[in-house]
Coordinates of C-alpha atoms in Angstrom, one line a residue:
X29 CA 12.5 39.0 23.5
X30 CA 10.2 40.2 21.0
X31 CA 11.3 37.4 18.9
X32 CA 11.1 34.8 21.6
X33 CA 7.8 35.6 22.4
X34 CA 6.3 35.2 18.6
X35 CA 8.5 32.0 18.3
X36 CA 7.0 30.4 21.0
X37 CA 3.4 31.8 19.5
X38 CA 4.2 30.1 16.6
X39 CA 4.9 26.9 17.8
X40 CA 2.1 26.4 20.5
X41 CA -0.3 27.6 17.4
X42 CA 1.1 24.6 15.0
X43 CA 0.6 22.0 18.2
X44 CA -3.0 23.2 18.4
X45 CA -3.8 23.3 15.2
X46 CA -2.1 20.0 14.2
X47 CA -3.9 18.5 17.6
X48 CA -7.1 20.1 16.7
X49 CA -7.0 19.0 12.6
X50 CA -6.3 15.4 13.9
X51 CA -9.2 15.2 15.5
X52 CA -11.5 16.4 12.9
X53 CA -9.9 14.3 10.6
X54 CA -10.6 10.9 12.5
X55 CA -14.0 12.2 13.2
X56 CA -14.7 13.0 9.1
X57 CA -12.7 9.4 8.9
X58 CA -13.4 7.2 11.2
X59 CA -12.2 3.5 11.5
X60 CA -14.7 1.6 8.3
X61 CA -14.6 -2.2 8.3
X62 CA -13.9 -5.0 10.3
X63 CA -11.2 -4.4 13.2
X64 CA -9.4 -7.7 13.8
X65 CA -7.0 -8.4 16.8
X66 CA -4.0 -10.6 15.7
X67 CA -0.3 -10.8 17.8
X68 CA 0.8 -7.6 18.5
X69 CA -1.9 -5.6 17.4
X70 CA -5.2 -4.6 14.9
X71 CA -5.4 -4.8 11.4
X72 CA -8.6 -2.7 10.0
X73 CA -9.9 -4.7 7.0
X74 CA -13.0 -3.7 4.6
X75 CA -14.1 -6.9 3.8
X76 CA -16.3 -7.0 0.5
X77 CA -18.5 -10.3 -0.3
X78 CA -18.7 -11.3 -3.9
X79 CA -22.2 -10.4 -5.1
X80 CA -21.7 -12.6 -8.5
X81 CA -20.3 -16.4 -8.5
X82 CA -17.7 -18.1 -6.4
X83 CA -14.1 -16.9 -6.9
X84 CA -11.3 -16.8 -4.5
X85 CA -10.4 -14.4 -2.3
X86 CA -8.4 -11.6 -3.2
X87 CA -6.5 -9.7 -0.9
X88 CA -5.6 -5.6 -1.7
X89 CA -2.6 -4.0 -0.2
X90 CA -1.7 -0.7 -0.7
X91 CA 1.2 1.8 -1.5
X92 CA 2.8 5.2 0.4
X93 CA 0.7 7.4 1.8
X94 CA -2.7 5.6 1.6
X95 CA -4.9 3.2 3.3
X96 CA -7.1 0.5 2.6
X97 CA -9.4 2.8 0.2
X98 CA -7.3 3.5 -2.1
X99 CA -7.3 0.2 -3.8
X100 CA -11.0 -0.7 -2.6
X101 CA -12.7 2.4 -4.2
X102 CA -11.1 1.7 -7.3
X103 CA -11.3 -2.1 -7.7
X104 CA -13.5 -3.8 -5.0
X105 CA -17.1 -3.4 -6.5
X106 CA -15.7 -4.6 -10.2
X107 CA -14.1 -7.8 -8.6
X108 CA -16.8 -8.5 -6.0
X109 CA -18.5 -8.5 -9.0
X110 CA -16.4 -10.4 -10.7
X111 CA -17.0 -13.3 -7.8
X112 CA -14.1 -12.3 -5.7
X113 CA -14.4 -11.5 -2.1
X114 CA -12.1 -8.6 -1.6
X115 CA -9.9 -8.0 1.6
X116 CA -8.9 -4.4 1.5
X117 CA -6.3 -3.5 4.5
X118 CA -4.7 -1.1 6.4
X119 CA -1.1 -2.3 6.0
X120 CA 0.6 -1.7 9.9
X121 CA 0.5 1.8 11.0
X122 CA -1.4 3.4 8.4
X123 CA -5.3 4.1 8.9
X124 CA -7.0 2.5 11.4
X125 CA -4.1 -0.3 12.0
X126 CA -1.8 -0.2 14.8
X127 CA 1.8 -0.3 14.1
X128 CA 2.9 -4.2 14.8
X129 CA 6.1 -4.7 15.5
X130 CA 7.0 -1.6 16.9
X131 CA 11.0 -0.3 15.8
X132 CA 11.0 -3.2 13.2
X133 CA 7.6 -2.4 11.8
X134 CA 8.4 -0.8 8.9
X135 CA 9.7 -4.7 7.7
X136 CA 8.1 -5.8 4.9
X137 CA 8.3 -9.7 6.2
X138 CA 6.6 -7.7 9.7
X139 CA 3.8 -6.5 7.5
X140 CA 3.5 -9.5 5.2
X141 CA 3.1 -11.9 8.6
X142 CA 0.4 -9.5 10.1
X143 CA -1.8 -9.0 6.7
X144 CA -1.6 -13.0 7.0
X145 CA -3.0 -13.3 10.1
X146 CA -5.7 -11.1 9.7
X147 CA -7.0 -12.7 6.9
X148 CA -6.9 -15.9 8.3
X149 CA -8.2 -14.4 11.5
X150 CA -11.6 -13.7 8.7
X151 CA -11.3 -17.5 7.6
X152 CA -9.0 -16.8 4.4
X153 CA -6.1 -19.0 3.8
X154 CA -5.2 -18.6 0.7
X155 CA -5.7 -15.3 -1.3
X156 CA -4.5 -13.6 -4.6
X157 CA -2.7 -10.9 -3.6
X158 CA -2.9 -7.6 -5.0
X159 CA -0.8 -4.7 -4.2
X160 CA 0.3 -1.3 -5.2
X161 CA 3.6 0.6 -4.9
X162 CA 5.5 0.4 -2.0
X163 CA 3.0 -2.0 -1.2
X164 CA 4.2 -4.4 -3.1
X165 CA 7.3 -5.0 -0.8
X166 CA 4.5 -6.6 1.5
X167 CA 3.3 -8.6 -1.2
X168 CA 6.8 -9.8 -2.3
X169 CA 7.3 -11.0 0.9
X170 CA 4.4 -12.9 1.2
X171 CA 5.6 -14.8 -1.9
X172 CA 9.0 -15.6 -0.3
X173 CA 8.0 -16.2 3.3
X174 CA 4.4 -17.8 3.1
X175 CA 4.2 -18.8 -0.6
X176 CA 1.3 -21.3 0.5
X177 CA -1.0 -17.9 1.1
X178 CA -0.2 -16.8 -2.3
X179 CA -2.3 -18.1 -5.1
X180 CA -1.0 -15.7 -7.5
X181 CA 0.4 -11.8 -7.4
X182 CA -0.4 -9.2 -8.8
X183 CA 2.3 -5.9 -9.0
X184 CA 0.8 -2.5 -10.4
X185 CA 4.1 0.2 -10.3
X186 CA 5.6 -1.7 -7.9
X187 CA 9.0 -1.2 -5.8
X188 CA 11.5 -3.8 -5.6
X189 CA 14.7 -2.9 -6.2
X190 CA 17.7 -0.3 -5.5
X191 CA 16.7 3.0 -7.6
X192 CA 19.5 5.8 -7.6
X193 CA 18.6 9.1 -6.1
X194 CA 17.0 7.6 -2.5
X195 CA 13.9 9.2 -1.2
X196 CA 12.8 12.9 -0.2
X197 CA 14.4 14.5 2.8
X198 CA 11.2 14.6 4.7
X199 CA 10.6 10.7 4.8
X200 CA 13.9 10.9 6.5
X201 CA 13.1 13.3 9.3
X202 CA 9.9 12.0 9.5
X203 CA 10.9 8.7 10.6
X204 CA 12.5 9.9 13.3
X205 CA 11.6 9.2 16.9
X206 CA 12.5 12.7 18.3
X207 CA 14.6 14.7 16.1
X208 CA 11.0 13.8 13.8
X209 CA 8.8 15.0 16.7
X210 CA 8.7 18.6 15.9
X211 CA 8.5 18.1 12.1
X212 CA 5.2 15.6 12.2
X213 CA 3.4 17.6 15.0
X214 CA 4.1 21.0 14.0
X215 CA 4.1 21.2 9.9
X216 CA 3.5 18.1 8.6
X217 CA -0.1 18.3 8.8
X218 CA -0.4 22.1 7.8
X219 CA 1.7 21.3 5.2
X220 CA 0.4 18.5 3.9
X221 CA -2.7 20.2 3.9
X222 CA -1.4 23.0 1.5
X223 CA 0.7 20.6 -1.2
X224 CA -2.3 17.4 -0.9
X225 CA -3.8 18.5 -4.6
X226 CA -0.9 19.1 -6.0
X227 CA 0.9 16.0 -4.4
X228 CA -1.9 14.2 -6.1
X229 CA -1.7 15.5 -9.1
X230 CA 2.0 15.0 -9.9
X231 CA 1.3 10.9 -8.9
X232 CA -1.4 10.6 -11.4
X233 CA 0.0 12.4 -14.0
X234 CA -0.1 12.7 -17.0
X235 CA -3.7 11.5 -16.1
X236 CA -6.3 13.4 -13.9
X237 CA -7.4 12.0 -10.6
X238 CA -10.4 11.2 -9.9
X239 CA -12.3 14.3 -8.9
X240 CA -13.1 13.1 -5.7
X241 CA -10.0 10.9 -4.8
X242 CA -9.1 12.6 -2.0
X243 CA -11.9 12.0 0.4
X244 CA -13.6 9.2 -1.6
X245 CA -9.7 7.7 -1.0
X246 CA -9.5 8.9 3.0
X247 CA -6.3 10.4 2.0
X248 CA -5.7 13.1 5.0
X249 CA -5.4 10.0 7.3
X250 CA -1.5 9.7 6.6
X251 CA -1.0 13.5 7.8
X252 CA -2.0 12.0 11.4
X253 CA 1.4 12.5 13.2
X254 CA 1.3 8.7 14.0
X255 CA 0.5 7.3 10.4
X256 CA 2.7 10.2 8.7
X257 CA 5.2 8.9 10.8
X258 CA 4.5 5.0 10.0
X259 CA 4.5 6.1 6.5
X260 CA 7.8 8.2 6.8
X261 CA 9.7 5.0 8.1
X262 CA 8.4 2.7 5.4
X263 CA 9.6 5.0 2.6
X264 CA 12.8 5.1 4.5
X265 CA 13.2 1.5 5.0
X266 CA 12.4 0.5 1.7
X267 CA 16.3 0.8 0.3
X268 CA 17.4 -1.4 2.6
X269 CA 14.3 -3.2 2.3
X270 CA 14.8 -3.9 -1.6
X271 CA 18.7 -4.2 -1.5
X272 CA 17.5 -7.4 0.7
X273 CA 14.4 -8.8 -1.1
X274 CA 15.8 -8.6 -4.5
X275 CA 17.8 -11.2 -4.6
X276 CA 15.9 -13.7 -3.1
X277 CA 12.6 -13.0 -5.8
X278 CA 13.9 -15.7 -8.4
X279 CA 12.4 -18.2 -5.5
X280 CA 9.0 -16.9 -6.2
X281 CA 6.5 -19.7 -7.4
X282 CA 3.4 -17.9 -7.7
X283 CA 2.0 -16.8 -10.8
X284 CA 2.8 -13.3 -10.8
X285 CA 1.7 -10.3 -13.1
X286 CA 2.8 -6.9 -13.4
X287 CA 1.6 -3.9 -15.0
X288 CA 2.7 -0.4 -15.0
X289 CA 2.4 2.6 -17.2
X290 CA 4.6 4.1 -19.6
X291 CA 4.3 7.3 -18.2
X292 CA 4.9 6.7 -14.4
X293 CA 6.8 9.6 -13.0
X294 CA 6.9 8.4 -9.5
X295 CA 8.5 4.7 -10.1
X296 CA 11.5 3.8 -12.1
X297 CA 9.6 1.2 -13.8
X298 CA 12.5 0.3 -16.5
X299 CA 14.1 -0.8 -13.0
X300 CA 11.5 -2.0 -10.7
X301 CA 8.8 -3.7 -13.0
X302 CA 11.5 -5.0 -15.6
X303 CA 13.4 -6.5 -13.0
X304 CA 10.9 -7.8 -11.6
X305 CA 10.1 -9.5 -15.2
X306 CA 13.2 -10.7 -15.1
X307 CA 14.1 -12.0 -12.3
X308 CA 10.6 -13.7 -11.1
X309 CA 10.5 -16.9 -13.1
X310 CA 7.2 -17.1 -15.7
X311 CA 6.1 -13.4 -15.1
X312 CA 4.5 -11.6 -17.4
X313 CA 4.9 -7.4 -17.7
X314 CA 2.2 -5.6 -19.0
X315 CA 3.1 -1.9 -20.3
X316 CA -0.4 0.8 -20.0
X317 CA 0.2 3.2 -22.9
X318 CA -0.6 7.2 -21.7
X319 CA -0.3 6.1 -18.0
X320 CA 1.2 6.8 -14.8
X321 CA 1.4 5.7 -11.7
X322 CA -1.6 5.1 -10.5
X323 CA -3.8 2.6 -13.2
X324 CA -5.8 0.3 -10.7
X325 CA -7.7 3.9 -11.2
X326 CA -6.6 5.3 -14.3
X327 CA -7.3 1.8 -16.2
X328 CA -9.6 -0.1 -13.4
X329 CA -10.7 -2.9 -15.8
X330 CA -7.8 -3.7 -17.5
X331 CA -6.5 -4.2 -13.6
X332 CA -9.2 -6.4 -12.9
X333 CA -9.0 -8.3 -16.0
X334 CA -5.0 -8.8 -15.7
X335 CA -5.9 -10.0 -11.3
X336 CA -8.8 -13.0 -13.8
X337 CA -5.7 -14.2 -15.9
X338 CA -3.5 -14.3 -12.5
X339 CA -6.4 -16.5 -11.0
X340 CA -6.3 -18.8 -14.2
X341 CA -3.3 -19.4 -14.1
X342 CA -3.1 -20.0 -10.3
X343 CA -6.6 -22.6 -11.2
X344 CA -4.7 -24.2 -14.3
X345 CA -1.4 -24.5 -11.8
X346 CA -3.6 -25.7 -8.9
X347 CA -4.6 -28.6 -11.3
X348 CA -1.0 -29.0 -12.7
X349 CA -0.7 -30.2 -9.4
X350 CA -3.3 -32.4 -8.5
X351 CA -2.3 -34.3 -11.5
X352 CA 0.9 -34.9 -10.5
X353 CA 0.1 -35.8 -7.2
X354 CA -2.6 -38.2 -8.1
X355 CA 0.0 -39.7 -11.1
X356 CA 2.5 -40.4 -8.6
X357 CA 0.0 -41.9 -5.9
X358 CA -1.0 -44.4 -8.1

């Protein structure tokens, strides 16, 4: 009885604490940006003028376990200054955007067609597109379903293809409408809480975070029960996300580059970024010397200046073009 009794302690004191920690989290967090309303939904953007010159637009999408600040801290300011104006989003489900789509929203073609709307819902039509991660299965899709949004792409340590090993038990669980109840509203959060600095840690190395990435970043969003759990079914849906995609990339068009370090211990990158060399026709790999898997911080400017050669080669493209089309009109 005894037993029973603290059990039961145990568990109504994880709910509260999980219930209570969410709330203090939204309010040290809360929703940053523009909130736009598309089909099925809203998409949080941080929408960041250029404050030098007249570039085009570049759109950010991130990886696992983030939000739209994970890319914007560490890139927005250099290419607003650069004369980009810089969409930064919540992909579905994580921060401040709802889940669209609902069972199939964990589909990168589900995320690629809601980033799209948003940004043209905030008058952008075309964009280069920037993502990071697992977020690049959002950005690969974009390519291949609406490769007239796509001026050029940009991959750092993407995922693309099938990896062996598959992913952490707890993405598995996570996912899970009810047997991943109990798991994301009891110890997700308090253990998230305890590994967060660590967990950190092991993705940057064998370079140190930022000292302020964590809250700079927003990062105890994702241990919400509702974005943990967006998050978890992402992760899990990626296999059979990439055992689908990957054949189909030697149909992307855009200019695309991707760079990833030599030292990233969370991404195969011998299979994900060389294949992607490989099989995405006119790509070009770039290999970061001493770094791991997260150089958009670790390496901002050599980022920003690998997303200008993307945009000159989209430009010198774009006029390919016109040339042709004006040679064959007359």
């Amino acid at each position: 009885m005894i037993f029973v009794l603290s059990l039961l302690l145990l568990i109504v004191s994880l709910a509260v604490f999980t219930a209570v920690e969410t709330r203090r989290i939204e309010a040290r967090f809360p929703p940053i940006g523009s909130r736009v309303a598309i089909a099925g939904g809203v998409i949080s953007v941080l929408d960041r003028p250029a404050t030098a010159g007249n570039r085009a637009a570049v759109l950010l999408v991130h990886g696992a376990s983030g939000n739209s600040a994970d890319l914007a801290v560490a890139l927005a300011d250099r290419l607003a200054a650069a004369g980009f104006r810089v969409l930064s989003v919540d992909r579905p489900g994580h921060g401040w955007s709802d889940r669209i789509g609902g069972d199939d929203g964990a589909s990168p073609a589900v995320q690629a067609a809601a980033l799209r709307a948003a940004a043209e819902k905030l008058g952008v039509g075309r964009a280069l597109v920037v993502v990071h991660s697992l977020g690049a299965l959002a950005g690969l899709a974009l390519a291949l379903d609406h490769p007239d949004f796509v001026r050029a792409l940009v991959l750092i340590s993407p995922v693309s293809h099938p990896w062996p090993g598959g992913v952490a038990w707890y993405y598995g669980l996570g996912a899970r409408r009810w047997l991943g109840a109990p798991f994301r509203r009891l110890v997700a959060l308090p253990a998230g809480r305890l590994q967060m600095r660590a967990a950190v840690e092991g993705v940057f190395a064998p370079n140190r975070p930022p000292r302020d990435f964590i809250v700079a970043t927003r990062l105890p969003l994702v241990l919400r029960p509702r974005h943990f759990r967006a998050n978890c079914q992402d992760v899990a849906h990626a296999e059979a996300a990439v055992a689908a995609m990957s054949p189909r990339y030697g149909a992307i068009r855009a200019p695309t580059e991707i760079v990833t370090g030599d030292s990233d211990g969370v991404v195969y990158a011998h299979i994900h970024s060389a294949g992607l060399a490989r099989d995405i026709a006119g790509a070009r790999l770039t290999t970061l010397a001493g770094v791991g898997h997260s150089p958009h911080h670790t390496a901002p400017d050599r980022i920003v200046a690998i997303v200008l050669a993307a945009e000159r080669r989209a430009a010198a493209r774009e006029t390919a073009g016109g040339e042709r089309r004006m040679a064959s009109s007359e």
